[in-house]
CSV table of C-alpha atoms in Angstrom, one decimal:
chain,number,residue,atom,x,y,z
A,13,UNK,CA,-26.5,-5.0,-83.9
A,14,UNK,CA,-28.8,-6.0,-81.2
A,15,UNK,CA,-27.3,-8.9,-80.2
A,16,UNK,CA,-24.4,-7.2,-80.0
A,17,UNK,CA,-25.4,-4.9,-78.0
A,18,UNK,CA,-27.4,-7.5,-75.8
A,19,UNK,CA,-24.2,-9.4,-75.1
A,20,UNK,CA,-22.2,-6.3,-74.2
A,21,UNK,CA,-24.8,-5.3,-71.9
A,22,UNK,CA,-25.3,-8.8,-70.1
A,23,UNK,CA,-21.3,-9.0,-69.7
A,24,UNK,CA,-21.2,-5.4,-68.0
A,25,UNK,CA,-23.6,-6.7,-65.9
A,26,UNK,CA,-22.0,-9.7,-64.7
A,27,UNK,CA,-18.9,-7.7,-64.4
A,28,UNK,CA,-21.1,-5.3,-62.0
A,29,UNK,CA,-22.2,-8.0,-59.8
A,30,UNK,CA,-18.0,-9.9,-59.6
A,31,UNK,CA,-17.5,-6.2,-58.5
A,32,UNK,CA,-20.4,-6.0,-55.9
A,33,UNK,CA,-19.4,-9.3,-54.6
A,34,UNK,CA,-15.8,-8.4,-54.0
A,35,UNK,CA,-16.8,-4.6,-52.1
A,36,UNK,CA,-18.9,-6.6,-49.9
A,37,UNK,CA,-16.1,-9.3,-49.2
A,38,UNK,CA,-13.8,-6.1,-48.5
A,39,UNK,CA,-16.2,-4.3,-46.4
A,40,UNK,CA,-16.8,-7.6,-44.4
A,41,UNK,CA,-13.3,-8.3,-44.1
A,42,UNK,CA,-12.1,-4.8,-42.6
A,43,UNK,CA,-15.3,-4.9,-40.1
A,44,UNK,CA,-13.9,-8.2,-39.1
A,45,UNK,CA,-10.6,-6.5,-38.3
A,46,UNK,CA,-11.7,-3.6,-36.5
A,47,UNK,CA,-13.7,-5.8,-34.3
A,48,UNK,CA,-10.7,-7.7,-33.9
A,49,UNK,CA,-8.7,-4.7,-32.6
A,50,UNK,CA,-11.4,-3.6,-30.7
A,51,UNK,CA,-12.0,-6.6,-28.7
A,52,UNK,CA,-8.5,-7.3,-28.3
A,53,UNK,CA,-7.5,-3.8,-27.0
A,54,UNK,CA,-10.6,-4.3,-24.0
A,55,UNK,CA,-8.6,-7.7,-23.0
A,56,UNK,CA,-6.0,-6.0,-22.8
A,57,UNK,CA,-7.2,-3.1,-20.9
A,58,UNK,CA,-9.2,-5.8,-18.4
A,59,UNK,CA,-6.2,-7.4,-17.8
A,60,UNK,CA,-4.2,-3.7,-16.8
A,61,UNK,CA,-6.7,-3.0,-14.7
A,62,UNK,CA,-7.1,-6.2,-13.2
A,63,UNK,CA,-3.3,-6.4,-12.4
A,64,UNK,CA,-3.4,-2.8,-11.1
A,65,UNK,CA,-6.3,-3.2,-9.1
A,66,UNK,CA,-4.5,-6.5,-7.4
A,67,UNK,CA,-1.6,-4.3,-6.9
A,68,UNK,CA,-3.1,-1.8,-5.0
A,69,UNK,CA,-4.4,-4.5,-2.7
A,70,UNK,CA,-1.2,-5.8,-1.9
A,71,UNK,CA,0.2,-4.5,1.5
A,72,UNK,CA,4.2,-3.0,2.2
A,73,UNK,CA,6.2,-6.1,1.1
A,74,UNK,CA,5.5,-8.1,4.2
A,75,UNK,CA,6.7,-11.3,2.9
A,76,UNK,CA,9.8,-9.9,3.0
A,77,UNK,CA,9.7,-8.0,6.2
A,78,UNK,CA,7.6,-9.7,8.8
A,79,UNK,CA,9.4,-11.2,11.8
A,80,UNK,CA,8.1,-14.5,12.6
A,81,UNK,CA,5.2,-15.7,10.7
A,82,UNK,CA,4.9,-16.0,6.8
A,83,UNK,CA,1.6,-14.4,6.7
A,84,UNK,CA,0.0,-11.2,4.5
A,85,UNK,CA,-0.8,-8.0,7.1
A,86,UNK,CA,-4.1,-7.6,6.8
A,87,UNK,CA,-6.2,-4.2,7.1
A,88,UNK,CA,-7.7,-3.9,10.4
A,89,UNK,CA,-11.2,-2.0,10.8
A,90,UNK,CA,-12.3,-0.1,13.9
A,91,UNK,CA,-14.7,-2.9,14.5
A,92,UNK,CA,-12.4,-5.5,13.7
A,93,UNK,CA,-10.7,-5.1,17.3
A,94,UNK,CA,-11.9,-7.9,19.6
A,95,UNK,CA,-13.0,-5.4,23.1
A,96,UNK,CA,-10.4,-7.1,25.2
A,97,UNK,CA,-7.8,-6.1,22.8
A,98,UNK,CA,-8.8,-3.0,21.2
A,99,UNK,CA,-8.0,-1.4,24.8
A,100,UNK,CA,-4.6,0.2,25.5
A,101,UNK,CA,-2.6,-1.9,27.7
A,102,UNK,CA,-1.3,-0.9,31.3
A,103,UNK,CA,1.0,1.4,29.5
A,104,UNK,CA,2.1,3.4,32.8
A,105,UNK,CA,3.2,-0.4,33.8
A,106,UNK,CA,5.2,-0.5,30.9
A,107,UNK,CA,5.0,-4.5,30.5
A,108,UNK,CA,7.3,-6.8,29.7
A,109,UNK,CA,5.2,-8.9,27.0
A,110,UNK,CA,1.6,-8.2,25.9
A,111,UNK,CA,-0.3,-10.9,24.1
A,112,UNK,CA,3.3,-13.4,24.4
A,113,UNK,CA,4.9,-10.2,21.8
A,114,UNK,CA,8.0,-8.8,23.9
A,115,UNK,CA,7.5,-5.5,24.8
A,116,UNK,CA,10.7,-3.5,23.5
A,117,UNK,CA,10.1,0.2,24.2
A,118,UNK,CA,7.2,2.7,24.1
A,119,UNK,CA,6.0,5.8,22.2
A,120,UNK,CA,4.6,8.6,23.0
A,121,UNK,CA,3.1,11.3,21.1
A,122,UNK,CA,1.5,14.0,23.6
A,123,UNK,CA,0.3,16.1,20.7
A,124,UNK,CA,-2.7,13.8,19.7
A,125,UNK,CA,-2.6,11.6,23.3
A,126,UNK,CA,-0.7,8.1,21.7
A,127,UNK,CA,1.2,6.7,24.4
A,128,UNK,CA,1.8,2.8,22.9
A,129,UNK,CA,3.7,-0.2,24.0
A,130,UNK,CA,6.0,-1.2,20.8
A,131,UNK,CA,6.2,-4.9,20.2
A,132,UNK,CA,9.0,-6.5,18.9
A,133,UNK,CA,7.4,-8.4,16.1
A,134,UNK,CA,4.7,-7.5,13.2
A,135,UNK,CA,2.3,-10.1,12.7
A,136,UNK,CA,-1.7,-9.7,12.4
A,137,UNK,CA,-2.0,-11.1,15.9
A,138,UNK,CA,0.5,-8.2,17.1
A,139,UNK,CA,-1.2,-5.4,15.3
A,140,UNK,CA,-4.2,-6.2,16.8
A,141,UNK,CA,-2.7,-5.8,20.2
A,142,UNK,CA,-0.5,-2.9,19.6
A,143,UNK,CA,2.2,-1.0,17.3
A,144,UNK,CA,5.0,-2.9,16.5
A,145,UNK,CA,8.6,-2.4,15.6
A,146,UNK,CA,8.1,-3.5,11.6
A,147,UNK,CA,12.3,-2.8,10.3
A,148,UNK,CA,15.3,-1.4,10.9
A,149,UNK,CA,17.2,-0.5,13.6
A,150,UNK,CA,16.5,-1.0,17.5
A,151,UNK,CA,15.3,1.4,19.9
A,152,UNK,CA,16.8,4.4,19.8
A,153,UNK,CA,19.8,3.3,18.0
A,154,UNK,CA,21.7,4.8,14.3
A,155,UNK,CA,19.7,3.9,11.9
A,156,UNK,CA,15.8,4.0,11.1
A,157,UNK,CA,13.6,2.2,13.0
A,158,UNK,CA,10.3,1.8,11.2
A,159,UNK,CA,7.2,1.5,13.9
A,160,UNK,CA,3.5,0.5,11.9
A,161,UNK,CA,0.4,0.6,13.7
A,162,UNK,CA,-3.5,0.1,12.4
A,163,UNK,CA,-5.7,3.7,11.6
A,164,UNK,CA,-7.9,3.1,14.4
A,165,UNK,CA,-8.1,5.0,17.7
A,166,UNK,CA,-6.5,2.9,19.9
A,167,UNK,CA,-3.2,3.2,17.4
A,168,UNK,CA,-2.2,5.5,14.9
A,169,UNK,CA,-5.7,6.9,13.7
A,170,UNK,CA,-4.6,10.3,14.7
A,171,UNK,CA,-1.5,10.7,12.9
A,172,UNK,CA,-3.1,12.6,10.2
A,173,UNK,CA,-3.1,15.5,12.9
A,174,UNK,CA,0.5,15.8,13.0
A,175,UNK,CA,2.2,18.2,10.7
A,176,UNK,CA,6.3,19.1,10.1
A,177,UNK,CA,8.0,19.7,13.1
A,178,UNK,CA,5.8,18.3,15.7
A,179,UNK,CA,7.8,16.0,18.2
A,180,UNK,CA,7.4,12.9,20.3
A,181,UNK,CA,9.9,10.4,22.4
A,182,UNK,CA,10.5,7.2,22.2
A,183,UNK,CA,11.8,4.9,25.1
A,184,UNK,CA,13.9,1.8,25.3
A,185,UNK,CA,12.6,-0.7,27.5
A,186,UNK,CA,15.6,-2.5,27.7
A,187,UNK,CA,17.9,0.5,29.4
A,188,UNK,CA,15.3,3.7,29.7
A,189,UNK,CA,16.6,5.8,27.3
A,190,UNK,CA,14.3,8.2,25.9
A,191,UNK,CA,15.0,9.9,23.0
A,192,UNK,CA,13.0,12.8,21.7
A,193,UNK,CA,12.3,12.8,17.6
A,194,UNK,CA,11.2,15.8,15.2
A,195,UNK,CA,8.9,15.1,12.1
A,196,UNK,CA,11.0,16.7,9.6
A,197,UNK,CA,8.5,14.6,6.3
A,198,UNK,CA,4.6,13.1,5.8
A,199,UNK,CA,4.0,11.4,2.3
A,200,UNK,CA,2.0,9.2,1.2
A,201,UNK,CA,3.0,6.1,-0.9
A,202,UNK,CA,1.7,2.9,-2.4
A,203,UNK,CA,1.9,-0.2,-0.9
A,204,UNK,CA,4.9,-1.4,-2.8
A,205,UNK,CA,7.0,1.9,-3.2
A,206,UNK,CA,9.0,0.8,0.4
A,207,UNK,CA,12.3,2.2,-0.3
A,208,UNK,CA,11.3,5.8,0.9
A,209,UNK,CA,10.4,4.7,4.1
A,210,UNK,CA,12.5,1.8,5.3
A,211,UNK,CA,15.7,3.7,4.4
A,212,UNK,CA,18.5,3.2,6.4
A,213,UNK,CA,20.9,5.7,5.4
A,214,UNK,CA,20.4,8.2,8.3
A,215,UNK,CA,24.1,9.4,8.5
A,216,UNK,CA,24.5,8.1,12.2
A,217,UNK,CA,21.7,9.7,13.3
A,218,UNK,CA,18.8,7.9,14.9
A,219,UNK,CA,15.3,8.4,13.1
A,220,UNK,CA,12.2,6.9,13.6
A,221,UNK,CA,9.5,6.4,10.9
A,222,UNK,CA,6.0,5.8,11.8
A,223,UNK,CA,3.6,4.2,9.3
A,224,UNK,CA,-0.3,3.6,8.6
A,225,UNK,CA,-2.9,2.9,6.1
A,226,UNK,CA,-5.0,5.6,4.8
A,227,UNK,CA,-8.7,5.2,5.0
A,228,UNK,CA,-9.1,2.2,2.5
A,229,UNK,CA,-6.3,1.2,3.0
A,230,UNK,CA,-4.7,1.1,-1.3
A,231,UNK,CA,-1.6,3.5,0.1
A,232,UNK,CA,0.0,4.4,3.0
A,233,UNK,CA,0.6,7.4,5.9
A,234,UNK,CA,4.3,8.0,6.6
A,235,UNK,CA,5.8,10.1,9.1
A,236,UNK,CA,9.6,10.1,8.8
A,237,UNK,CA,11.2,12.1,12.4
A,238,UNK,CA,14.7,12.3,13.3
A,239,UNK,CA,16.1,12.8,16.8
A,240,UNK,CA,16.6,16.4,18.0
């Protein structure tokens, strides 16, 4: 009777201790899963934010844009400006090249005091120098003629003053038309979202839209005006 007993309780204990053994095993197991998920859901967040980030670096498209150098716009700080270059050039001359950029018309917003030689190219070297004609169509002609220019003084820095149905003229260098334009939209978009902006389905009419960073430069100022 006691043995019996002795064996029954030496078997329920080893029985006890398989069964320990194998909750422990689960229990480790299942950790080791969630700390699987866990870490890979943060790789995969680090990498969505890393792309994103990279993204919002990128500027408008330029590769597929830019005139005449295969180079990435860069953003241009007030103090970026060499002194010689960061002043407005003759405008009342209305030259023929600045900086070896053809000169192809000139705007001029009274409203905020912008009166700026447009080149006919956008490359760093240009933007530094002045606004430039960045797509679209020419000088006062059907279509939409997109004009970008750095947030600093000597450029566009006070666009943000402008509001819906403000005005300014454009004028062709080539023959002296001057056109006056109404801003009939502002938005603000990401460096990539281009279709708004470069548009050319304008009916016939002429439009011009102007374009600059916003202060940091991850999305864009744009002015969209149509002739009046």
């Amino acid at each position: 009777m006691g043995t019996a007993f002795s064996k029954g309780k030496h078997t329920k204990e080893r029985e006890g201790k398989k069964n320990s053994k194998k909750k422990i095993a689960l229990i480790l197991v299942v950790i080791l899963l969630i700390t699987g998920v866990v870490v890979y859901a943060t790789v995969i967040k680090d990498k969505h934010l890393g792309n994103k980030a990279e993204n919002e670096t990128n500027i408008v498209n330029e590769a597929n844009i830019i005139d005449d150098e295969d180079e990435e716009i860069e953003m241009l700080e007030e103090n970026d400006v060499p002194e010689e270059e960061a002043k407005s050039p003759a405008q009342d001359d209305f030259p023929d090249q600045i900086g070896g950029y053809q000169v192809i018309g000139q705007i001029v917003i009274d409203k905020i005091g912008v009166k700026k030689s447009i080149l006919n190219q956008t490359t760093n070297k240009a933007l530094k120098l002045s606004v430039t004609h960045f797509y679209g169509a020419k000088v006062n002609k059907p279509g939409n003629m997109v004009v970008t220019g750095h947030n600093i003084s000597t450029q566009f820095g006070r666009l943000k003053e402008l509001s819906i149905g403000d005005t300014f003229y454009v004028i062709n260098k080539a023959d002296g038309s001057s056109v006056t334009y109404k801003i009939y939209d502002i938005f603000t978009s990401m460096p990539d979202d281009t279709d708004r902006g470069i548009n050319q389905n304008t009916k016939g009419r002429r439009e011009v839209t102007l374009v600059t960073c916003n202060p940091g430069g991850l999305t864009r100022r744009i002015f969209k005006a149509r002739e009046v």
